[in-house]
Amino acid sequence: MTFQEFKLHPDVAAGITAAGYVTPTPIQAQAIPAVMAGRDVMGLAQTGTGKTAAFALPILHRLQPGGRGRVRALVVAPTRELAEQINDSFIALGQKMRLTSTTIYGGVGLNPQVATLRRGVDIVVACPGRLLDHIGQGTIDLSKLEVLVLDEADQMFDMGFLPDIRRILKAVPKTRQTLLFSATMPEAIRGLAGETLTNPVTVQVDRVAPAVTVSHALYPVEQHLKTALLLGLLKHTDTESVLVFTRTKHRAKRLDEQLQKAGYRAASLQGNLSQNRRQAALDGFRDGSFQILVATDIAARGIDVSQISHVINYDIPDTAEAYIHRIGRTGRAARSGDAFTLVTGEDTAMVRAIEKVLGKPVERRRLEGFDYTVPAPRKDSEFARPPRQPAVRRPKPAAATAPEAESAKPAGTRRRFKRNGARSGNAR
Ligand code: AMP
């Protein structure tokens, strides 16, 4: 299958060539003809499958004829990072077209967004909370909307955005094309699909099958030697960009500091960062100024860095699905990548669950020359926090020294973030 077979507008085809895409991915092969035919689509696919272009290309094709400066396509996405990536895709693929696009999310100033919307844009990529602000204030006109995309719908549901989505649905024209993408299909999303899609075409790429180009390895190690082993692995492995996952944001921050101390250009991405610093970490990782990014699952959601050569699970994830999500960041779209997971004795059950999903055992490896015999310090202080002072009222039980769990920080919600500049793109 080739992109020519879709008979996309020559300006869109030029964008595909400029982006360097040669062959459509399976989700694109299925979704593009359906979207071009004007059908509603239920897309079951996760990031890394090429799903963004699967909706962006036929939307650009649809918008090519017709007027400019009215919002004709709206994409709703759960996080700011994902919104920026989707917008970047529209800009890259639509670079030969006279279309404009912008992102709308919270944590940045409202006024630049109002000004951009007033000047007129064709495509808006938005997070739900801030979009509702604009709808409420009448600063966005959606009356000419033709296509609505709900991306990572399961994620939006997990983050509590479903009521917001329903409000948004009330504010868009009833006659429109709707595309709903989700990695999984929980009951709530099935319900949402039933409410929003008319006679949809369902397109699906394997829900949990990881990219075949990824090779997996487990590195059994004791907890207190994880950092030393990670440093050893980095030293002895030929890596380009490395994404390291930790279970908690506290660990992500500490590990980032330790990697920097060891001389690596590293950054961390965790929920505690301001929007400016998150963007700087992401941009730096994308352009190669940071070689290593340490992140928690939630902070890393939807990250698309095509050059990631290695995903290293410093901590094993909590579910087999999360493992597939994590390693989906490497070996993207026909590139090869490696996924290393450091495992301790406590991780046996999770390893079994992951092997079941992968359908095969994962190779156990030992790092040559690494001293696995170094005993644990008498009190394992790695990542332990200083004991808390006893609280006067409502004392917390034993969990006081456990590292804090990462918490979901929905993007685009109101009230929550500091103000700074907005980014908007011109798909020209
Ligand atoms: P996505 O699943 O939309 O996050 O896309 C994953 C990655 O695949 C992105 O870096 C895209 O630029 C890239 N990509 C999408 N479609 C293609 C294609 N047909 N050929 C090569 N790379 C692609």
Coordinates of C-alpha atoms and ligand atoms in Angstrom, one line a residue:
M1 CA 0.0 0.0 0.0
T2 CA 1.3 3.5 -0.8
F3 CA 0.1 7.0 0.1
Q4 CA -0.7 7.7 -3.5
E5 CA -3.5 5.2 -3.5
F6 CA -5.5 7.5 -1.1
K7 CA -5.6 10.2 -3.8
L8 CA -5.0 12.9 -1.2
H9 CA -4.8 16.5 -2.3
P10 CA -1.3 17.2 -3.9
D11 CA -0.6 19.7 -1.1
V12 CA -1.2 17.0 1.5
A13 CA 0.9 14.5 -0.5
A14 CA 3.7 17.1 -0.5
G15 CA 3.5 17.3 3.3
I16 CA 3.8 13.5 3.5
T17 CA 6.9 13.6 1.4
A18 CA 8.3 16.4 3.4
A19 CA 7.7 14.4 6.6
G20 CA 9.6 11.5 5.1
Y21 CA 6.7 9.0 5.3
V22 CA 6.8 6.4 2.6
T23 CA 4.4 3.6 3.6
P24 CA 1.2 4.1 5.5
T25 CA 1.1 2.4 8.9
P26 CA -1.7 -0.1 9.4
I27 CA -4.0 2.3 11.3
Q28 CA -3.4 4.9 8.5
A29 CA -4.2 2.3 5.8
Q30 CA -7.5 1.6 7.6
A31 CA -8.6 5.0 8.8
I32 CA -7.6 7.4 6.0
P33 CA -10.1 6.1 3.4
A34 CA -12.9 6.0 6.0
V35 CA -12.2 9.5 7.1
M36 CA -11.9 10.8 3.5
A37 CA -15.3 9.2 2.8
G38 CA -16.7 11.4 5.5
R39 CA -17.5 8.5 7.9
D40 CA -17.4 8.7 11.7
V41 CA -14.5 6.5 12.9
M42 CA -13.8 4.6 16.1
G43 CA -10.1 4.1 16.2
L44 CA -8.5 1.6 18.6
A45 CA -4.9 2.5 18.6
Q46 CA -2.3 3.9 20.9
T47 CA 0.5 6.3 20.4
G48 CA 3.4 5.0 18.3
T49 CA 1.1 3.5 15.7
G50 CA 0.9 6.6 13.5
K51 CA -2.6 7.5 14.6
T52 CA -2.1 11.2 14.6
A53 CA -1.4 11.3 10.8
A54 CA -4.3 8.8 10.4
F55 CA -6.6 11.6 11.3
A56 CA -4.5 14.7 10.4
L57 CA -4.0 13.8 6.7
P58 CA -7.6 13.3 5.8
I59 CA -8.6 16.3 7.8
L60 CA -6.0 18.5 5.9
H61 CA -7.4 17.0 2.7
R62 CA -10.9 17.9 3.7
L63 CA -10.0 21.5 4.7
Q64 CA -7.9 22.2 1.6
P65 CA -10.9 23.6 -0.4
G66 CA -13.1 26.0 1.4
G67 CA -12.6 29.2 3.3
R68 CA -9.9 30.1 5.8
G69 CA -9.9 31.5 9.3
R70 CA -13.0 29.7 10.8
V71 CA -12.5 26.8 13.2
R72 CA -13.4 23.8 10.9
A73 CA -11.5 21.1 12.8
L74 CA -11.2 20.6 16.5
V75 CA -9.0 18.0 18.2
V76 CA -9.5 17.4 21.9
A77 CA -6.6 15.7 23.7
P78 CA -5.9 15.0 27.4
T79 CA -2.5 16.6 27.9
R80 CA -0.7 19.7 26.8
E81 CA 2.2 17.7 25.5
L82 CA 0.0 15.6 23.3
A83 CA -1.8 18.7 22.1
E84 CA 1.5 20.3 21.1
Q85 CA 2.6 17.1 19.3
I86 CA -0.7 16.9 17.4
N87 CA -0.4 20.5 16.5
D88 CA 3.2 19.9 15.4
S89 CA 2.0 17.1 13.1
F90 CA -0.6 19.3 11.5
I91 CA 2.0 22.0 10.9
A92 CA 4.5 19.5 9.5
L93 CA 2.0 17.6 7.3
G94 CA 0.2 20.8 6.2
Q95 CA 3.3 22.9 5.5
K96 CA 2.4 23.3 1.9
M97 CA -1.1 24.5 2.7
R98 CA -2.5 27.9 3.7
L99 CA -4.1 26.6 6.8
T100 CA -3.5 27.8 10.4
S101 CA -3.6 25.8 13.6
T102 CA -3.2 26.5 17.3
T103 CA -3.2 24.9 20.7
I104 CA -5.5 25.8 23.5
Y105 CA -4.7 24.6 27.1
G106 CA -4.5 25.8 30.6
G107 CA -1.4 26.9 32.5
V108 CA -0.6 29.5 30.0
G109 CA -2.1 33.0 29.4
L110 CA -5.6 33.2 28.1
N111 CA -5.2 36.5 26.3
P112 CA -2.7 35.3 23.6
Q113 CA -5.1 32.5 22.9
V114 CA -8.0 34.9 22.6
A115 CA -6.0 37.1 20.2
T116 CA -5.0 34.1 18.1
L117 CA -8.6 32.9 17.9
R118 CA -9.8 36.4 17.0
R119 CA -7.3 36.5 14.2
G120 CA -8.8 33.3 12.9
V121 CA -7.6 29.7 12.8
D122 CA -8.7 26.7 10.8
I123 CA -7.6 23.9 13.2
V124 CA -7.7 24.0 17.0
V125 CA -6.0 21.3 19.2
A126 CA -7.3 21.7 22.7
C127 CA -7.3 20.3 26.2
P128 CA -10.9 20.2 27.6
G129 CA -10.7 22.6 30.6
R130 CA -9.4 25.7 28.8
L131 CA -11.5 24.9 25.7
L132 CA -14.6 25.1 27.9
D133 CA -13.3 28.5 29.3
H134 CA -13.2 29.8 25.8
I135 CA -16.6 28.3 24.9
G136 CA -18.0 29.9 28.1
Q137 CA -16.6 33.3 27.4
G138 CA -17.6 33.2 23.8
T139 CA -14.0 33.6 22.6
I140 CA -14.1 30.6 20.3
D141 CA -16.6 30.2 17.5
L142 CA -17.3 26.6 16.7
S143 CA -20.4 27.1 14.6
K144 CA -18.4 26.2 11.4
L145 CA -16.9 23.1 12.8
E146 CA -16.8 20.2 10.4
V147 CA -14.6 17.6 12.1
L148 CA -14.3 16.8 15.8
V149 CA -11.5 14.4 17.0
L150 CA -11.5 13.0 20.5
D151 CA -8.0 11.7 21.0
E152 CA -6.9 9.3 23.7
A153 CA -10.4 9.1 25.0
D154 CA -9.7 6.5 27.6
Q155 CA -7.0 8.8 29.0
M156 CA -9.4 11.7 29.1
F157 CA -11.8 9.4 30.9
D158 CA -9.1 8.3 33.4
M159 CA -8.3 11.9 34.1
G160 CA -12.0 12.8 34.9
F161 CA -12.6 14.8 31.7
L162 CA -15.7 12.9 30.6
P163 CA -18.2 15.6 31.9
D164 CA -16.1 18.2 30.2
I165 CA -16.2 16.3 26.9
R166 CA -20.0 16.1 27.2
R167 CA -20.2 19.8 27.7
I168 CA -18.0 20.3 24.6
L169 CA -20.2 18.1 22.6
K170 CA -23.2 20.3 23.4
A171 CA -21.2 23.3 22.1
V172 CA -20.4 21.9 18.6
P173 CA -22.7 21.6 15.6
K174 CA -24.7 18.4 15.5
T175 CA -23.9 17.9 11.8
R176 CA -20.3 17.1 11.8
Q177 CA -17.8 14.2 11.3
T178 CA -16.5 12.7 14.6
L179 CA -13.4 10.6 15.1
L180 CA -12.8 8.9 18.4
F181 CA -9.4 7.4 19.2
S182 CA -8.7 5.3 22.3
A183 CA -6.0 2.8 23.2
T184 CA -8.5 0.7 25.2
M185 CA -12.2 0.3 25.2
P186 CA -13.6 0.5 28.7
E187 CA -17.4 0.6 29.2
A188 CA -17.4 4.4 29.6
I189 CA -15.7 4.9 26.2
R190 CA -18.1 2.4 24.6
G191 CA -20.9 4.6 26.0
L192 CA -19.3 7.8 24.7
A193 CA -18.9 6.2 21.3
G194 CA -22.5 5.2 21.2
E195 CA -23.6 8.8 22.1
T196 CA -21.3 10.6 19.7
L197 CA -20.7 8.5 16.6
T198 CA -23.1 7.9 13.8
N199 CA -22.8 4.6 12.0
P200 CA -19.1 4.5 12.7
V201 CA -16.4 2.5 10.9
T202 CA -14.2 0.8 13.6
V203 CA -10.5 0.6 12.8
Q204 CA -8.2 -1.2 15.1
V205 CA -4.5 -2.1 15.4
D206 CA -3.4 -4.6 17.9
R207 CA -4.2 -3.2 21.3
V208 CA -1.3 -4.6 23.2
A209 CA 1.1 -5.9 20.5
P210 CA 4.3 -3.9 20.9
A211 CA 6.3 -2.7 17.9
V212 CA 8.1 -5.8 16.5
T213 CA 11.2 -3.7 16.2
V214 CA 11.7 -3.5 20.0
S215 CA 13.9 -6.0 21.7
H216 CA 13.3 -6.7 25.4
A217 CA 15.6 -7.6 28.2
L218 CA 15.3 -8.0 31.9
Y219 CA 18.2 -7.1 34.2
P220 CA 17.7 -8.8 37.6
V221 CA 19.3 -6.7 40.3
E222 CA 18.9 -5.9 44.0
Q223 CA 17.0 -2.6 44.7
H224 CA 20.1 -0.9 46.2
L225 CA 22.2 -1.5 43.1
K226 CA 19.7 -0.2 40.6
T227 CA 21.3 3.2 40.1
A228 CA 24.8 1.7 39.8
L229 CA 23.5 -0.9 37.3
L230 CA 21.7 1.9 35.3
L231 CA 25.0 3.8 35.1
G232 CA 26.8 0.6 34.0
L233 CA 24.2 0.0 31.3
L234 CA 24.5 3.5 30.0
K235 CA 28.3 3.3 29.9
H236 CA 28.3 0.0 28.1
T237 CA 25.5 0.4 25.7
D238 CA 25.5 2.4 22.5
T239 CA 22.5 4.7 23.0
E240 CA 21.0 7.8 21.3
S241 CA 18.1 9.1 23.3
V242 CA 17.2 7.2 26.5
L243 CA 13.8 7.4 28.2
V244 CA 14.1 6.2 31.8
F245 CA 10.9 5.4 33.8
T246 CA 10.5 5.5 37.5
R247 CA 7.5 4.7 39.6
T248 CA 7.4 8.0 41.5
K249 CA 8.1 11.6 40.7
H250 CA 10.4 11.8 43.7
R251 CA 12.5 9.1 42.2
A252 CA 12.5 10.7 38.8
K253 CA 13.9 13.9 40.3
R254 CA 16.6 12.1 42.3
L255 CA 17.7 9.9 39.5
D256 CA 17.9 12.9 37.1
E257 CA 20.2 14.6 39.7
Q258 CA 22.4 11.4 40.0
L259 CA 22.7 11.1 36.2
Q260 CA 23.7 14.7 35.9
K261 CA 26.3 14.2 38.7
A262 CA 27.6 11.3 36.7
G263 CA 28.1 13.6 33.7
Y264 CA 25.1 12.9 31.6
R265 CA 22.9 15.5 29.9
A266 CA 19.7 14.5 31.6
A267 CA 16.4 16.1 32.5
S268 CA 13.3 14.9 34.3
L269 CA 9.7 15.1 33.6
Q270 CA 7.4 14.8 36.5
G271 CA 4.1 16.3 37.7
N272 CA 5.7 18.9 40.0
L273 CA 7.3 20.9 37.2
S274 CA 6.0 24.2 35.9
Q275 CA 4.7 24.2 32.3
N276 CA 7.8 26.1 31.2
R277 CA 10.1 23.6 32.6
R278 CA 8.2 20.6 31.3
Q279 CA 8.3 22.1 27.8
A280 CA 12.0 22.9 28.2
A281 CA 12.7 19.3 29.2
L282 CA 10.7 17.9 26.3
D283 CA 12.1 20.3 23.7
G284 CA 15.6 19.6 25.0
F285 CA 15.1 15.9 24.8
R286 CA 13.6 16.1 21.3
D287 CA 16.4 18.3 19.9
G288 CA 19.1 16.1 21.5
S289 CA 20.4 18.6 24.0
F290 CA 19.3 16.2 26.7
Q291 CA 20.4 12.6 26.1
I292 CA 18.4 11.1 28.9
L293 CA 14.9 11.9 30.1
V294 CA 13.7 10.5 33.4
A295 CA 9.9 10.4 33.7
T296 CA 7.0 8.9 35.5
D297 CA 4.2 7.2 33.5
I298 CA 1.8 10.0 33.8
A299 CA 4.3 12.7 32.9
A300 CA 5.5 10.7 29.9
R301 CA 2.1 10.0 28.5
G302 CA 1.9 10.5 24.7
I303 CA 5.5 11.6 24.4
D304 CA 6.6 11.1 20.9
V305 CA 10.3 11.3 20.3
S306 CA 11.1 9.4 17.2
Q307 CA 14.7 9.0 18.0
I308 CA 14.4 7.2 21.3
S309 CA 16.8 4.3 21.1
H310 CA 16.3 2.8 24.6
V311 CA 13.5 2.7 27.1
I312 CA 14.9 1.7 30.5
N313 CA 12.4 0.8 33.2
Y314 CA 14.3 1.7 36.3
D315 CA 11.2 0.5 38.1
I316 CA 8.9 -2.1 36.5
P317 CA 5.5 -0.6 35.7
D318 CA 2.3 -1.5 37.7
T319 CA 0.6 -3.3 34.8
A320 CA 1.5 -5.1 31.6
E321 CA -0.4 -2.5 29.6
A322 CA 1.7 0.2 31.1
Y323 CA 4.8 -1.7 30.0
I324 CA 3.5 -1.8 26.4
H325 CA 2.7 1.9 26.7
R326 CA 6.2 2.7 27.9
I327 CA 8.1 0.7 25.4
G328 CA 5.8 2.1 22.6
R329 CA 8.1 5.1 22.9
T330 CA 11.0 3.2 21.3
G331 CA 11.0 1.4 18.0
R332 CA 8.4 3.8 16.7
A333 CA 7.2 3.5 13.2
A334 CA 9.8 1.1 11.8
R335 CA 12.8 2.2 13.9
S336 CA 14.3 -0.4 16.1
G337 CA 14.8 0.1 19.8
D338 CA 15.7 -1.7 23.0
A339 CA 13.6 -1.9 26.2
F340 CA 15.6 -2.8 29.3
T341 CA 13.8 -3.5 32.6
L342 CA 15.6 -3.6 36.0
V343 CA 13.8 -6.2 38.1
T344 CA 14.1 -7.2 41.7
G345 CA 12.8 -10.3 43.5
E346 CA 9.5 -8.5 44.2
D347 CA 8.7 -8.1 40.5
T348 CA 8.3 -11.8 39.6
A349 CA 4.5 -11.6 39.3
M350 CA 4.6 -8.5 37.1
V351 CA 7.3 -10.1 34.9
R352 CA 5.1 -13.1 34.4
A353 CA 2.2 -10.8 33.4
I354 CA 4.3 -8.9 30.9
E355 CA 5.6 -12.1 29.4
K356 CA 2.1 -13.3 29.0
V357 CA 1.1 -10.2 27.0
L358 CA 4.3 -10.4 24.9
G359 CA 3.5 -14.1 24.3
K360 CA 7.1 -15.1 25.0
P361 CA 9.7 -15.2 27.8
V362 CA 11.9 -12.1 28.0
E363 CA 15.6 -12.7 28.0
R364 CA 17.4 -12.3 31.4
R365 CA 20.7 -10.5 31.1
R366 CA 23.6 -9.8 33.4
L367 CA 25.9 -6.8 32.8
E368 CA 29.4 -8.1 32.2
G369 CA 31.9 -6.8 34.8
F370 CA 29.2 -5.4 37.1
D371 CA 29.7 -6.1 40.8
Y372 CA 26.4 -7.7 41.8
T373 CA 27.8 -8.6 45.3
V374 CA 28.0 -5.2 46.8
P375 CA 25.9 -5.5 50.0
A376 CA 23.0 -3.2 50.7
P377 CA 23.9 -0.4 53.1
R378 CA 22.7 -1.3 56.6
K379 CA 19.7 0.9 56.1
D380 CA 18.8 1.2 52.5
S381 CA 18.9 4.9 52.2
E382 CA 18.6 5.2 48.5
F383 CA 15.5 7.3 47.8
A384 CA 14.3 7.0 51.3
R385 CA 13.1 10.3 52.7
P386 CA 14.0 11.6 56.1
P387 CA 11.6 10.4 58.7
R388 CA 8.7 12.8 59.2
Q389 CA 8.3 14.6 62.5
P390 CA 5.4 13.1 64.4
A391 CA 2.3 15.1 63.4
V392 CA 0.4 16.7 66.2
R393 CA -2.9 15.9 64.8
R394 CA -4.1 13.1 62.6
P395 CA -0.8 11.3 62.4
K396 CA -0.1 9.3 59.3
P397 CA 0.6 5.6 59.7
A398 CA 3.7 3.7 58.5
A399 CA 3.5 5.0 54.9
A400 CA 5.3 8.2 56.1
T401 CA 8.6 7.2 54.5
A402 CA 7.3 5.8 51.3
P403 CA 8.0 7.9 48.2
E404 CA 4.9 9.8 47.1
A405 CA 3.0 8.3 44.3
E406 CA 2.7 10.2 41.0
S407 CA -0.7 11.8 40.7
A408 CA -2.6 12.6 37.6
K409 CA -2.3 16.2 36.6
P410 CA -4.8 16.8 34.0
A411 CA -3.8 19.4 31.5
G412 CA -5.9 22.2 30.5
T413 CA -7.8 22.4 33.7
R414 CA -8.5 25.8 35.0
R415 CA -7.1 27.4 38.2
R416 CA -4.1 25.1 38.3
F417 CA -1.2 26.5 36.5
K418 CA 1.0 29.5 36.2
R419 CA 0.7 31.8 33.3
N420 CA 3.2 32.0 30.5
G421 CA 3.3 32.4 26.8
A422 CA 1.1 30.5 24.4
R423 CA 2.4 28.7 21.4
S424 CA 0.6 28.8 18.2
G425 CA 1.5 27.4 14.8
N426 CA 1.0 28.4 11.3
A427 CA 0.6 25.3 9.1
R428 CA 2.1 27.1 6.2
Ligands
AMP1 P1 1.8 8.6 16.6 O1 1.3 7.2 16.8 O2 0.8 9.5 15.8 O3 2.3 9.2 17.8 O4 3.0 8.5 15.6 C1 4.2 7.9 15.9 C2 5.4 8.3 15.1 O5 5.4 7.7 13.8 C3 5.6 9.8 14.9 O6 6.9 10.1 15.1 C4 5.2 10.0 13.4 O7 5.9 11.1 12.9 C5 5.7 8.7 12.8 N1 4.9 8.2 11.7 C6 3.5 8.3 11.5 N2 3.2 7.8 10.3 C7 4.3 7.4 9.7 C8 4.5 6.7 8.5 N3 3.6 6.4 7.6 N4 5.8 6.4 8.2 C9 6.8 6.7 9.1 N5 6.6 7.3 10.3 C10 5.4 7.6 10.6

